[in-house]
């Protein structure tokens, strides 16, 4: 059954190291910082709250820091788990493994470790691509799937002459993006975030500085660009899985000034149970630009 409902709203090896954000011992209202060896990579992740597990996957050029306000708002109802994706934030910057099959396996192992094998999964941007792939490859790991202003691998418009986004080709080029952004990581990240935002100040200068501090580290920008360099392989993978459907409940959330209806149009035909949401007064960074609408919609969907 495809509900297809559109709603418009205004608006280290093998061991986990728990480090409470405040005090000697963390409560459900504290954000804990942990590191675990997953799929051959040291993955850093934040944990907060109690209740059903919800895994939150950020996109580029962000880190798990992007989810901090969402985590605080939902911690009374859910156990939130927000990893720094491979190569970002405090996670290990590996030489390879940025294709979404590998990222999905990182997250599958995280879900096994922290959520007894199954969790609600929320993914934005590149995190949304990985979440979509994980739901196709390992549906038993995903109780409910929420995709936030992302494009399914293979549906991206990379042709600038046909209205596509220029940054795809730039980020996919070998070496050149690193050369041109070296020493100007903060300026480049700020420019990208502002360009994709409808509310230009929703992603704060503090957040931009936090993201840039990690991407400016050796290998940081390369890791980020490698997510784009893997897009052709990602598209081929999703095409090879065209016969698979998503049996779990799925919600797609687009910003009207971001992906809009495109995400739902691509995902709904593959879903047995789909709810499509477009938030009118938002661009790409929905969780920041329309925080209340996003959290309210997410909570209603997960509770249904």
mmCIF file of C-alpha atoms in Angstrom:
data_model
loop_
_atom_site.group_PDB
_atom_site.id
_atom_site.type_symbol
_atom_site.label_atom_id
_atom_site.label_comp_id
_atom_site.label_asym_id
_atom_site.label_seq_id
_atom_site.Cartn_x
_atom_site.Cartn_y
_atom_site.Cartn_z
ATOM 1 C CA UNK A 1 0.000 0.000 0.000
ATOM 2 C CA UNK A 2 1.543 3.304 -1.104
ATOM 3 C CA UNK A 3 0.013 6.090 0.936
ATOM 4 C CA UNK A 4 1.951 8.621 -1.123
ATOM 5 C CA UNK A 5 0.539 11.407 1.027
ATOM 6 C CA UNK A 6 2.003 14.884 0.393
ATOM 7 C CA UNK A 7 1.808 17.333 3.243
ATOM 8 C CA UNK A 8 2.920 20.960 3.071
ATOM 9 C CA UNK A 9 3.977 22.620 6.288
ATOM 10 C CA UNK A 10 4.900 26.228 6.669
ATOM 11 C CA UNK A 11 7.147 26.992 8.446
ATOM 12 C CA UNK A 12 39.009 1.761 19.830
ATOM 13 C CA UNK A 13 39.466 -1.865 18.506
ATOM 14 C CA UNK A 14 36.289 -3.675 19.334
ATOM 15 C CA UNK A 15 35.460 -1.562 22.379
ATOM 16 C CA UNK A 16 33.256 1.466 22.846
ATOM 17 C CA UNK A 17 34.674 4.312 24.891
ATOM 18 C CA UNK A 18 31.963 6.231 26.746
ATOM 19 C CA UNK A 19 32.836 9.832 27.584
ATOM 20 C CA UNK A 20 29.992 11.782 29.214
ATOM 21 C CA UNK A 21 29.581 15.286 27.849
ATOM 22 C CA UNK A 22 29.174 16.708 31.350
ATOM 23 C CA UNK A 23 29.920 15.331 34.799
ATOM 24 C CA UNK A 24 31.367 12.000 35.818
ATOM 25 C CA UNK A 25 28.330 10.059 34.707
ATOM 26 C CA UNK A 26 25.904 10.796 31.893
ATOM 27 C CA UNK A 27 22.148 10.863 32.363
ATOM 28 C CA UNK A 28 19.520 10.478 29.660
ATOM 29 C CA UNK A 29 19.719 14.246 29.081
ATOM 30 C CA UNK A 30 23.492 14.288 28.479
ATOM 31 C CA UNK A 31 25.129 13.630 25.141
ATOM 32 C CA UNK A 32 27.713 10.875 25.403
ATOM 33 C CA UNK A 33 30.639 10.536 23.017
ATOM 34 C CA UNK A 34 31.720 7.028 22.024
ATOM 35 C CA UNK A 35 34.122 5.372 19.614
ATOM 36 C CA UNK A 36 33.790 1.853 18.238
ATOM 37 C CA UNK A 37 35.629 -0.191 15.637
ATOM 38 C CA UNK A 38 33.067 -0.825 12.912
ATOM 39 C CA UNK A 39 33.692 -2.339 9.490
ATOM 40 C CA UNK A 40 37.440 -1.732 9.823
ATOM 41 C CA UNK A 41 37.042 1.937 10.795
ATOM 42 C CA UNK A 42 37.032 3.794 14.116
ATOM 43 C CA UNK A 43 33.633 5.485 14.165
ATOM 44 C CA UNK A 44 32.810 8.254 16.631
ATOM 45 C CA UNK A 45 29.174 8.677 17.602
ATOM 46 C CA UNK A 46 26.991 10.583 20.055
ATOM 47 C CA UNK A 47 24.315 8.940 22.207
ATOM 48 C CA UNK A 48 21.511 10.610 24.143
ATOM 49 C CA UNK A 49 18.133 9.798 25.661
ATOM 50 C CA UNK A 50 16.137 6.664 26.375
ATOM 51 C CA UNK A 51 13.463 4.750 24.507
ATOM 52 C CA UNK A 52 13.327 3.235 21.007
ATOM 53 C CA UNK A 53 16.607 3.713 19.135
ATOM 54 C CA UNK A 54 16.821 6.314 16.372
ATOM 55 C CA UNK A 55 20.015 6.580 14.304
ATOM 56 C CA UNK A 56 20.669 10.002 12.756
ATOM 57 C CA UNK A 57 22.970 10.283 9.723
ATOM 58 C CA UNK A 58 24.314 13.706 8.738
ATOM 59 C CA UNK A 59 25.367 14.901 5.313
ATOM 60 C CA UNK A 60 28.164 16.971 3.763
ATOM 61 C CA UNK A 61 29.665 19.328 4.859
ATOM 62 C CA UNK A 62 28.467 18.533 8.370
ATOM 63 C CA UNK A 63 29.163 16.135 11.248
ATOM 64 C CA UNK A 64 27.028 14.573 13.975
ATOM 65 C CA UNK A 65 27.060 18.029 15.602
ATOM 66 C CA UNK A 66 24.271 18.883 13.144
ATOM 67 C CA UNK A 67 21.809 16.787 15.164
ATOM 68 C CA UNK A 68 22.486 18.289 18.600
ATOM 69 C CA UNK A 69 19.239 20.275 18.878
ATOM 70 C CA UNK A 70 17.133 17.454 17.452
ATOM 71 C CA UNK A 71 18.687 15.096 19.996
ATOM 72 C CA UNK A 72 17.892 17.425 22.875
ATOM 73 C CA UNK A 73 14.287 17.821 21.746
ATOM 74 C CA UNK A 74 13.646 14.097 21.313
ATOM 75 C CA UNK A 75 15.742 12.604 24.133
ATOM 76 C CA UNK A 76 12.749 12.214 26.465
ATOM 77 C CA UNK A 77 11.114 9.824 24.001
ATOM 78 C CA UNK A 78 13.944 8.158 22.098
ATOM 79 C CA UNK A 79 17.506 6.945 22.378
ATOM 80 C CA UNK A 80 19.288 9.002 19.739
ATOM 81 C CA UNK A 81 22.484 7.714 18.119
ATOM 82 C CA UNK A 82 24.322 10.111 15.797
ATOM 83 C CA UNK A 83 27.594 8.953 14.204
ATOM 84 C CA UNK A 84 30.233 11.003 12.470
ATOM 85 C CA UNK A 85 30.190 9.243 9.120
ATOM 86 C CA UNK A 86 33.438 7.617 8.035
ATOM 87 C CA UNK A 87 36.094 10.261 7.391
ATOM 88 C CA UNK A 88 34.181 13.093 9.066
ATOM 89 C CA UNK A 89 34.256 14.662 12.525
ATOM 90 C CA UNK A 90 36.153 12.476 14.976
ATOM 91 C CA UNK A 91 35.766 9.301 12.916
ATOM 92 C CA UNK A 92 38.777 7.765 11.206
ATOM 93 C CA UNK A 93 39.750 9.174 7.817
ATOM 94 C CA UNK A 94 40.260 6.026 5.799
ATOM 95 C CA UNK A 95 41.751 5.889 2.316
ATOM 96 C CA UNK A 96 38.681 4.137 0.906
ATOM 97 C CA UNK A 97 35.191 3.009 1.835
ATOM 98 C CA UNK A 98 33.138 6.078 0.879
ATOM 99 C CA UNK A 99 30.782 4.252 -1.458
ATOM 100 C CA UNK A 100 27.350 4.027 0.134
ATOM 101 C CA UNK A 101 27.440 0.227 0.406
ATOM 102 C CA UNK A 102 30.464 0.565 2.710
ATOM 103 C CA UNK A 103 28.885 3.422 4.669
ATOM 104 C CA UNK A 104 25.690 1.391 5.011
ATOM 105 C CA UNK A 105 27.713 -1.481 6.449
ATOM 106 C CA UNK A 106 29.325 0.897 8.958
ATOM 107 C CA UNK A 107 25.838 1.856 10.111
ATOM 108 C CA UNK A 108 24.497 -1.691 10.101
ATOM 109 C CA UNK A 109 27.260 -2.690 12.494
ATOM 110 C CA UNK A 110 26.540 0.374 14.643
ATOM 111 C CA UNK A 111 22.872 -0.647 14.828
ATOM 112 C CA UNK A 112 23.884 -4.183 15.790
ATOM 113 C CA UNK A 113 26.104 -2.810 18.526
ATOM 114 C CA UNK A 114 23.893 -0.087 19.975
ATOM 115 C CA UNK A 115 20.321 -1.068 19.052
ATOM 116 C CA UNK A 116 20.190 -4.873 19.156
ATOM 117 C CA UNK A 117 20.055 -5.145 15.394
ATOM 118 C CA UNK A 118 17.187 -2.813 14.479
ATOM 119 C CA UNK A 119 16.507 0.931 14.758
ATOM 120 C CA UNK A 120 14.590 3.770 13.194
ATOM 121 C CA UNK A 121 16.916 5.385 10.643
ATOM 122 C CA UNK A 122 17.009 9.060 9.653
ATOM 123 C CA UNK A 123 19.383 10.268 6.942
ATOM 124 C CA UNK A 124 20.044 13.717 5.477
ATOM 125 C CA UNK A 125 21.980 14.489 2.285
ATOM 126 C CA UNK A 126 24.816 11.930 1.945
ATOM 127 C CA UNK A 127 23.524 10.269 5.099
ATOM 128 C CA UNK A 128 20.188 9.859 3.338
ATOM 129 C CA UNK A 129 21.842 8.084 0.427
ATOM 130 C CA UNK A 130 23.535 5.674 2.836
ATOM 131 C CA UNK A 131 20.273 5.155 4.747
ATOM 132 C CA UNK A 132 18.435 4.327 1.515
ATOM 133 C CA UNK A 133 21.096 1.793 0.539
ATOM 134 C CA UNK A 134 21.073 0.204 4.005
ATOM 135 C CA UNK A 135 17.284 -0.164 3.886
ATOM 136 C CA UNK A 136 17.581 -1.957 0.532
ATOM 137 C CA UNK A 137 20.471 -4.211 1.536
ATOM 138 C CA UNK A 138 19.536 -4.948 5.147
ATOM 139 C CA UNK A 139 15.830 -4.215 5.673
ATOM 140 C CA UNK A 140 15.758 -6.088 8.991
ATOM 141 C CA UNK A 141 18.082 -3.402 10.403
ATOM 142 C CA UNK A 142 15.626 -0.562 9.710
ATOM 143 C CA UNK A 143 12.323 -0.335 11.595
ATOM 144 C CA UNK A 144 11.238 2.914 9.952
ATOM 145 C CA UNK A 145 13.125 4.982 7.381
ATOM 146 C CA UNK A 146 13.181 8.775 7.144
ATOM 147 C CA UNK A 147 14.988 10.419 4.223
ATOM 148 C CA UNK A 148 15.622 14.148 4.529
ATOM 149 C CA UNK A 149 16.297 16.418 1.543
ATOM 150 C CA UNK A 150 18.543 14.046 -0.335
ATOM 151 C CA UNK A 151 18.576 12.540 -3.798
ATOM 152 C CA UNK A 152 18.508 8.796 -4.312
ATOM 153 C CA UNK A 153 21.750 7.588 -5.935
ATOM 154 C CA UNK A 154 21.358 7.745 -9.690
ATOM 155 C CA UNK A 155 18.779 10.564 -9.675
ATOM 156 C CA UNK A 156 21.196 13.468 -9.176
ATOM 157 C CA UNK A 157 21.294 16.077 -11.933
ATOM 158 C CA UNK A 158 25.016 16.622 -12.475
ATOM 159 C CA UNK A 159 24.682 18.315 -15.880
ATOM 160 C CA UNK A 160 25.110 22.050 -15.316
ATOM 161 C CA UNK A 161 23.971 22.784 -18.880
ATOM 162 C CA UNK A 162 20.613 21.226 -17.973
ATOM 163 C CA UNK A 163 20.200 23.029 -14.679
ATOM 164 C CA UNK A 164 22.221 20.595 -12.601
ATOM 165 C CA UNK A 165 24.351 21.482 -9.590
ATOM 166 C CA UNK A 166 27.929 22.454 -10.450
ATOM 167 C CA UNK A 167 29.442 21.147 -7.219
ATOM 168 C CA UNK A 168 28.985 17.487 -8.184
ATOM 169 C CA UNK A 169 31.557 17.592 -10.949
ATOM 170 C CA UNK A 170 33.871 19.845 -8.958
ATOM 171 C CA UNK A 171 33.871 17.548 -5.925
ATOM 172 C CA UNK A 172 34.295 14.437 -8.075
ATOM 173 C CA UNK A 173 37.364 15.763 -9.900
ATOM 174 C CA UNK A 174 40.676 14.295 -8.690
ATOM 175 C CA UNK A 175 42.875 16.606 -6.576
ATOM 176 C CA UNK A 176 41.550 19.933 -7.899
ATOM 177 C CA UNK A 177 38.947 20.600 -5.163
ATOM 178 C CA UNK A 178 41.529 19.918 -2.452
ATOM 179 C CA UNK A 179 43.985 22.262 -4.147
ATOM 180 C CA UNK A 180 41.492 25.103 -4.458
ATOM 181 C CA UNK A 181 39.973 24.830 -0.971
ATOM 182 C CA UNK A 182 43.172 24.274 1.036
ATOM 183 C CA UNK A 183 43.468 26.959 3.694
ATOM 184 C CA UNK A 184 39.975 28.229 2.860
ATOM 185 C CA UNK A 185 37.952 25.325 4.190
ATOM 186 C CA UNK A 186 35.776 27.473 6.433
ATOM 187 C CA UNK A 187 35.017 29.961 3.672
ATOM 188 C CA UNK A 188 34.141 27.192 1.223
ATOM 189 C CA UNK A 189 31.947 25.291 3.671
ATOM 190 C CA UNK A 190 30.186 28.507 4.700
ATOM 191 C CA UNK A 191 29.544 29.405 1.059
ATOM 192 C CA UNK A 192 28.108 25.965 0.315
ATOM 193 C CA UNK A 193 25.828 25.988 3.358
ATOM 194 C CA UNK A 194 24.566 29.507 2.651
ATOM 195 C CA UNK A 195 23.918 28.630 -0.996
ATOM 196 C CA UNK A 196 21.779 25.615 -0.078
ATOM 197 C CA UNK A 197 19.864 27.336 2.731
ATOM 198 C CA UNK A 198 16.597 29.236 2.388
ATOM 199 C CA UNK A 199 17.052 30.737 5.858
ATOM 200 C CA UNK A 200 20.636 31.885 5.550
ATOM 201 C CA UNK A 201 21.355 32.123 9.280
ATOM 202 C CA UNK A 202 19.696 28.850 10.345
ATOM 203 C CA UNK A 203 23.010 27.008 10.308
ATOM 204 C CA UNK A 204 24.914 29.182 12.762
ATOM 205 C CA UNK A 205 28.430 30.537 12.442
ATOM 206 C CA UNK A 206 29.297 28.409 15.484
ATOM 207 C CA UNK A 207 28.148 25.282 13.663
ATOM 208 C CA UNK A 208 30.034 26.235 10.501
ATOM 209 C CA UNK A 209 33.197 26.778 12.546
ATOM 210 C CA UNK A 210 32.699 23.373 14.166
ATOM 211 C CA UNK A 211 32.354 21.618 10.813
ATOM 212 C CA UNK A 212 35.281 23.484 9.268
ATOM 213 C CA UNK A 213 37.548 22.646 12.206
ATOM 214 C CA UNK A 214 37.202 18.965 11.329
ATOM 215 C CA UNK A 215 37.231 19.191 7.533
ATOM 216 C CA UNK A 216 40.349 21.387 7.676
ATOM 217 C CA UNK A 217 42.317 18.589 9.332
ATOM 218 C CA UNK A 218 44.641 16.523 7.104
ATOM 219 C CA UNK A 219 42.532 14.331 4.850
ATOM 220 C CA UNK A 220 39.273 15.927 5.952
ATOM 221 C CA UNK A 221 38.270 17.586 2.701
ATOM 222 C CA UNK A 222 39.442 14.579 0.693
ATOM 223 C CA UNK A 223 37.181 12.325 2.752
ATOM 224 C CA UNK A 224 34.258 14.653 2.112
ATOM 225 C CA UNK A 225 34.924 14.836 -1.617
ATOM 226 C CA UNK A 226 35.267 11.050 -1.741
ATOM 227 C CA UNK A 227 31.561 10.760 -0.912
ATOM 228 C CA UNK A 228 30.942 12.479 -4.245
ATOM 229 C CA UNK A 229 33.614 10.519 -6.086
ATOM 230 C CA UNK A 230 31.712 7.355 -5.165
ATOM 231 C CA UNK A 231 28.402 8.532 -6.660
ATOM 232 C CA UNK A 232 28.770 6.654 -9.950
ATOM 233 C CA UNK A 233 29.363 3.412 -8.065
ATOM 234 C CA UNK A 234 26.415 4.234 -5.803
ATOM 235 C CA UNK A 235 24.137 4.744 -8.802
ATOM 236 C CA UNK A 236 25.215 1.417 -10.290
ATOM 237 C CA UNK A 237 24.516 -0.331 -6.985
ATOM 238 C CA UNK A 238 21.014 1.116 -6.643
ATOM 239 C CA UNK A 239 20.261 0.245 -10.276
ATOM 240 C CA UNK A 240 21.282 -3.354 -9.575
ATOM 241 C CA UNK A 241 18.769 -3.434 -6.706
ATOM 242 C CA UNK A 242 15.857 -2.117 -8.771
ATOM 243 C CA UNK A 243 13.741 -5.184 -7.999
ATOM 244 C CA UNK A 244 13.879 -4.593 -4.232
ATOM 245 C CA UNK A 245 11.131 -2.740 -2.418
ATOM 246 C CA UNK A 246 11.075 -1.010 0.936
ATOM 247 C CA UNK A 247 8.620 -2.875 3.149
ATOM 248 C CA UNK A 248 9.171 -0.759 6.259
ATOM 249 C CA UNK A 249 7.264 2.530 6.702
ATOM 250 C CA UNK A 250 9.100 5.333 4.891
ATOM 251 C CA UNK A 251 8.798 9.095 5.231
ATOM 252 C CA UNK A 252 10.485 11.527 2.863
ATOM 253 C CA UNK A 253 11.010 15.144 3.926
ATOM 254 C CA UNK A 254 12.050 17.785 1.430
ATOM 255 C CA UNK A 255 12.567 21.496 1.815
ATOM 256 C CA UNK A 256 10.491 23.395 -0.730
ATOM 257 C CA UNK A 257 13.630 25.379 -1.625
ATOM 258 C CA UNK A 258 15.746 22.215 -1.564
ATOM 259 C CA UNK A 259 14.844 18.817 -2.992
ATOM 260 C CA UNK A 260 11.133 19.649 -2.813
ATOM 261 C CA UNK A 261 9.012 16.841 -4.298
ATOM 262 C CA UNK A 262 11.908 15.179 -6.124
ATOM 263 C CA UNK A 263 12.823 12.895 -3.229
ATOM 264 C CA UNK A 264 9.283 11.569 -2.789
ATOM 265 C CA UNK A 265 8.869 11.133 -6.549
ATOM 266 C CA UNK A 266 11.956 8.904 -6.646
ATOM 267 C CA UNK A 267 11.284 6.910 -3.476
ATOM 268 C CA UNK A 268 7.495 6.415 -3.323
ATOM 269 C CA UNK A 269 7.282 3.881 -6.195
ATOM 270 C CA UNK A 270 9.590 1.543 -4.252
ATOM 271 C CA UNK A 271 7.689 1.764 -0.945
ATOM 272 C CA UNK A 272 4.868 -0.333 0.473
ATOM 273 C CA UNK A 273 4.041 2.410 3.001
ATOM 274 C CA UNK A 274 5.114 5.958 2.161
ATOM 275 C CA UNK A 275 4.400 9.412 3.569
ATOM 276 C CA UNK A 276 5.759 12.418 1.676
ATOM 277 C CA UNK A 277 6.303 15.758 3.355
ATOM 278 C CA UNK A 278 7.468 19.069 1.923
ATOM 279 C CA UNK A 279 8.271 21.869 4.355
ATOM 280 C CA UNK A 280 7.499 25.115 2.597
ATOM 281 C CA UNK A 281 9.743 27.574 4.416
ATOM 282 C CA UNK A 282 12.948 25.548 4.222
ATOM 283 C CA UNK A 283 15.889 24.857 1.995
ATOM 284 C CA UNK A 284 18.288 21.921 2.167
ATOM 285 C CA UNK A 285 19.040 22.037 5.898
ATOM 286 C CA UNK A 286 15.550 21.144 7.098
ATOM 287 C CA UNK A 287 16.446 20.162 10.673
ATOM 288 C CA UNK A 288 17.982 23.589 11.250
ATOM 289 C CA UNK A 289 15.746 25.761 9.053
ATOM 290 C CA UNK A 290 12.455 24.283 10.288
ATOM 291 C CA UNK A 291 13.455 22.622 13.543
ATOM 292 C CA UNK A 292 10.014 22.519 15.191
ATOM 293 C CA UNK A 293 8.198 21.304 12.076
ATOM 294 C CA UNK A 294 10.884 18.711 11.444
ATOM 295 C CA UNK A 295 10.900 17.355 15.006
ATOM 296 C CA UNK A 296 7.108 17.330 15.264
ATOM 297 C CA UNK A 297 6.737 15.494 11.949
ATOM 298 C CA UNK A 298 9.466 13.016 12.833
ATOM 299 C CA UNK A 299 7.931 12.288 16.243
ATOM 300 C CA UNK A 300 4.442 11.736 14.781
ATOM 301 C CA UNK A 301 5.780 9.382 12.127
ATOM 302 C CA UNK A 302 7.897 7.332 14.511
ATOM 303 C CA UNK A 303 5.055 7.071 17.040
ATOM 304 C CA UNK A 304 2.439 5.952 14.510
#
